[in-house]
Coordinates of C-alpha atoms in Angstrom, one line a residue:
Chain A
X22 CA -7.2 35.2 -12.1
X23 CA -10.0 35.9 -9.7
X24 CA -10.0 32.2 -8.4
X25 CA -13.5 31.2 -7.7
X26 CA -16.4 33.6 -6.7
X27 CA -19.3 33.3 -5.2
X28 CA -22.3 35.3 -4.5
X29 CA -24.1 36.5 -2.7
X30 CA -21.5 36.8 0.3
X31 CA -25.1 36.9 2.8
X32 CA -29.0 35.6 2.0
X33 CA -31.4 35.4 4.3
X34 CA -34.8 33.7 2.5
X35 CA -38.2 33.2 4.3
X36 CA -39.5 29.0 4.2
X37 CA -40.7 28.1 0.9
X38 CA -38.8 30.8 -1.2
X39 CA -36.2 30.0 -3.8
X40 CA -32.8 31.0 -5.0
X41 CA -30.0 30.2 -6.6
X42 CA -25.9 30.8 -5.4
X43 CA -23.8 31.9 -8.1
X44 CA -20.3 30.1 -8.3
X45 CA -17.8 30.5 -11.1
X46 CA -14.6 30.0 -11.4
X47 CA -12.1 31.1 -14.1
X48 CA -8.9 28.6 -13.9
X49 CA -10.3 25.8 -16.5
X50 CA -11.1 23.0 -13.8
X51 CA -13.3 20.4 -15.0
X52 CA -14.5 19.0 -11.2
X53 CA -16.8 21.2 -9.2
X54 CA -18.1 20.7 -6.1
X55 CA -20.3 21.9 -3.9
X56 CA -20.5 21.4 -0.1
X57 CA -22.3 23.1 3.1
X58 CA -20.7 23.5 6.5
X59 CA -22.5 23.3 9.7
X60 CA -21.1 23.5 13.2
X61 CA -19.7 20.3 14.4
X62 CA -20.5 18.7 10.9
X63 CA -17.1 19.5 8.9
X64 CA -18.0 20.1 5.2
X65 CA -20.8 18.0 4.0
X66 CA -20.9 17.3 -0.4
X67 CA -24.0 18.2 -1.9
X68 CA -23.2 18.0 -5.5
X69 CA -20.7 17.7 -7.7
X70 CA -19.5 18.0 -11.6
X71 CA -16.9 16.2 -13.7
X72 CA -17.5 18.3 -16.5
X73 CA -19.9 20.5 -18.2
X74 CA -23.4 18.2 -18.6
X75 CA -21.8 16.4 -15.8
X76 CA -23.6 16.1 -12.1
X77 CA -24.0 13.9 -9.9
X78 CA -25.1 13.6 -6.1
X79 CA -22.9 13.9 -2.7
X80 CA -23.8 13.0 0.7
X81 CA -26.7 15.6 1.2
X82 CA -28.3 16.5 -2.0
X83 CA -32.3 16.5 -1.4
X84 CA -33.8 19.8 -1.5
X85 CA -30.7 21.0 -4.1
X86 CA -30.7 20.7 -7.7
X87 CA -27.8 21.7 -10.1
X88 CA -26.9 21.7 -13.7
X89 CA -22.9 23.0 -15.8
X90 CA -24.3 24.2 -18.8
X91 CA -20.3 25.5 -19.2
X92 CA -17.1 24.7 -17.5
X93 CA -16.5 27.5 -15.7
X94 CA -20.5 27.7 -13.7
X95 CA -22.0 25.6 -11.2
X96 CA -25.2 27.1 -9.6
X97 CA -26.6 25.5 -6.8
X98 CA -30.4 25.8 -6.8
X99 CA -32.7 25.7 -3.8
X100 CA -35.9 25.1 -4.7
X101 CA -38.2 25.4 -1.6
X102 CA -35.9 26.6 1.4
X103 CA -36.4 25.2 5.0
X104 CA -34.6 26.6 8.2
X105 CA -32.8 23.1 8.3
X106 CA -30.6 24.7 5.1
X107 CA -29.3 27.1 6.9
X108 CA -25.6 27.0 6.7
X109 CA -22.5 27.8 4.9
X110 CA -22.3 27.1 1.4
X111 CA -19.0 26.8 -0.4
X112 CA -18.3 25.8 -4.0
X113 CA -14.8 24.5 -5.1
X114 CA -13.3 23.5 -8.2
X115 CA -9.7 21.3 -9.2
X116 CA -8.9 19.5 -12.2
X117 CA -10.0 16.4 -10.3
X118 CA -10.6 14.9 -6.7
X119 CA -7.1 14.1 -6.4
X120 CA -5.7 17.5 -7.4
X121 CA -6.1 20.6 -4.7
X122 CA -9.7 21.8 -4.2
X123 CA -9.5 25.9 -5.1
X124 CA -12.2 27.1 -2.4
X125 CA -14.7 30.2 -2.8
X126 CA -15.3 32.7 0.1
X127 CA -18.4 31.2 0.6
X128 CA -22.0 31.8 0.9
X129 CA -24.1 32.6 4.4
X130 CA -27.6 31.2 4.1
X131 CA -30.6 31.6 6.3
X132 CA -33.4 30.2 6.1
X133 CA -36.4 32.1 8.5
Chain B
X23 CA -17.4 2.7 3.5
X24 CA -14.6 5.6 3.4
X25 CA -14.1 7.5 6.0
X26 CA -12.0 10.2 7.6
X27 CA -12.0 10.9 11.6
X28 CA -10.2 13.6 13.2
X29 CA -10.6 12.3 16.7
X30 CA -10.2 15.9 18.2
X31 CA -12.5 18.3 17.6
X32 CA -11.1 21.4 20.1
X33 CA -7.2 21.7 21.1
X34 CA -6.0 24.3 22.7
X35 CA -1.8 24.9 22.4
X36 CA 0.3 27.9 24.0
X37 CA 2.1 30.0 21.2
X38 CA 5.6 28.5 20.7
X39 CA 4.8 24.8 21.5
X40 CA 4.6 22.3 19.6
X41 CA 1.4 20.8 17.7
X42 CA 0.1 17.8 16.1
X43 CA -3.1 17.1 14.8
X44 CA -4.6 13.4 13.9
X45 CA -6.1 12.2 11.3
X46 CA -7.2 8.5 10.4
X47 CA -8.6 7.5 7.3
X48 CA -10.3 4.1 6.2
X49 CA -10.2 3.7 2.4
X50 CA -9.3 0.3 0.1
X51 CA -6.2 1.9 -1.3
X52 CA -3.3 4.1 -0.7
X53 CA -5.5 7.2 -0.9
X54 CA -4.4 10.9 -1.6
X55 CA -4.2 12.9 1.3
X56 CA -4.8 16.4 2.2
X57 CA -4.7 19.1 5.3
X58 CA -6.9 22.2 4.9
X59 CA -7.2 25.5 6.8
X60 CA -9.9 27.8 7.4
X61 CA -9.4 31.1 9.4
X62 CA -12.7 32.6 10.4
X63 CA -15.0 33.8 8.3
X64 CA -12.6 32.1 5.0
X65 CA -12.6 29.2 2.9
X66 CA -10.6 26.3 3.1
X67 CA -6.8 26.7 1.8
X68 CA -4.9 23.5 1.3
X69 CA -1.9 23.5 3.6
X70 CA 0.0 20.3 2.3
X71 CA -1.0 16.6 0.5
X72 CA 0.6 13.7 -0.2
X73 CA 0.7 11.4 -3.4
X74 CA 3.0 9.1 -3.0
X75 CA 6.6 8.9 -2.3
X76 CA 8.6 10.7 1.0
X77 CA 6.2 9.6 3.7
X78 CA 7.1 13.2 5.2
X79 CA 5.5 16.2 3.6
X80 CA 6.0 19.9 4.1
X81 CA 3.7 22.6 3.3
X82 CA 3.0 26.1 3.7
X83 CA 3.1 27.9 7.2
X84 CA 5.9 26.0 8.6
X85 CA 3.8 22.8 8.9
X86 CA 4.3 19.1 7.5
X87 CA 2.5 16.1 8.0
X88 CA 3.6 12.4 7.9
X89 CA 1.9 9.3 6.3
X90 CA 1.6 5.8 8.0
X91 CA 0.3 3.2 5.8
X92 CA 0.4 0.9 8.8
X93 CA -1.5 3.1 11.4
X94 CA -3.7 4.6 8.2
X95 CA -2.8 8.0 9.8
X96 CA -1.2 11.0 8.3
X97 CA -0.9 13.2 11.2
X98 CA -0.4 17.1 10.9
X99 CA 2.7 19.0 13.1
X100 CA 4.1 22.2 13.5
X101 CA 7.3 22.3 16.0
X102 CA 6.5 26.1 17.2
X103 CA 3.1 27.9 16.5
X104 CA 2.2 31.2 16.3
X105 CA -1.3 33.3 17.2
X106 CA -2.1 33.5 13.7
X107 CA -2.3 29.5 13.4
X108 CA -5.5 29.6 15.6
X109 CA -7.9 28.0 12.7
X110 CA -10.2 25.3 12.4
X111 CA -7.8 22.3 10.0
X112 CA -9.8 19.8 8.2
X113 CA -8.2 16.2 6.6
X114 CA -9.5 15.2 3.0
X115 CA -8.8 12.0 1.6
X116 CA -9.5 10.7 -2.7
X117 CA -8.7 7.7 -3.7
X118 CA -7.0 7.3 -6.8
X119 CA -9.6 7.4 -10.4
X120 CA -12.7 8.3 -8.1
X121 CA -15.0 11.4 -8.2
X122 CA -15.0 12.5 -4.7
X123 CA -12.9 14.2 -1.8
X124 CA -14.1 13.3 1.5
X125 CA -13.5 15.3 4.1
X126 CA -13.4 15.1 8.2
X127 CA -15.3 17.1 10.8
X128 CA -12.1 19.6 11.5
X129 CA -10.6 20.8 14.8
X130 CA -10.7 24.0 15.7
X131 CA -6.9 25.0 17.1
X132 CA -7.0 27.7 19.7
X133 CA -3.7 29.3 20.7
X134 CA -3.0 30.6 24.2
X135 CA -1.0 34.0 24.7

């Protein structure tokens, strides 16, 4: 099993572009999750996913959009970067938020 | 509203003492609990949780972790740690039939030589 992937490992985007980070995970969890990290912020949710045609909104989701066409993808979409989304991204998956949270390697964002 | 707080956001140990780590959670409930680490440039790996039952947990790397309903703490430990400890650790609480995990800021353990 590779787990859960991400990609790209690095981005760096220019204000105003878009892009989307790939996460995937291959162990059948229905819940996905994704969260950004920021120094003396801890892990912040953005979005989530029950299921596929399941999302919903976290604590920080403006300026994010998703969608889980299937149960093993969850791209994060942002759709007109600012510098203030420069962060960490990881994506995790479990078979709910009460089971353990499988965690990606994570994705490096800047925004310039 | 939930929350989690790790009260401590730096600690700094020598190698072979002994460590604990707090965390205090606010939720309605007995809530699952959790303790992640993240060595640099990783994700998050879950070290040990708690359900229900044994108010004492062990998990990986030598550590364990013990729930107090009545302080709404489950604080990590480790009697001895080791260079390779030196991580940020992060607490997670759920609550039973919800959809989300909530996590605290983390402390970031630095071991002296």
């Amino acid at each position: 099993n590779a787990g859960v992937t991400q990609t790209p490992k690095f981005q760096v985007l220019k204000t105003g572009q878009s892009m989307t980070l790939q996460c995937a995970q291959d162990m059948n969890h229905e819940y996905m999750s994704w969260y950004r990290q920021d120094p003396g912020m801890g892990l912040r949710l953005i979005h989530y996913s029950v299921g596929a045609g399941i999302t919903d909104q976290g604590e920080v989701p403006n300026g994010y959009n998703v969608s889980r066409s299937t149960t093993e993808d969850f791209p994060l979409r942002l759709l007109s970067a600012a510098p203030s989304q420069t962060s960490v991204y990881f994506c995790a998956s479990s078979y709910s938020p009460n089971y353990e949270q499988y965690f990606g390697p994570g994705t490096r964002l800047t925004v310039t | 509203a939930q929350s989690v707080t790790q009260p401590d956001i730096h600690i700094t140990v020598s190698e072979g003492a002994s460590l604990e780590l707090r965390c205090n959670y606010s939720y309605g409930a007995t809530p699952y609990l959790f303790w992640y680490v993240q060595s640099p440039g990783q994700g998050l790996q879950l070290l040990l949780k708690y359900f229900s039952g044994d108010t004492l947990v062990q998990g990986i790397k030598g550590f364990e972790a013990e729930f107090k309903r009545s302080q709404s703490s489950f604080n990590l430990r480790k009697p001895s740690v080791h260079w390779s400890d030196a991580a940020e650790y992060f607490c997670a609480v759920a609550r039973h039939r919800d959809d989300k995990i909530i996590f605290g800021k983390g402390t970031r353990l630095h071991i002296l030589p």
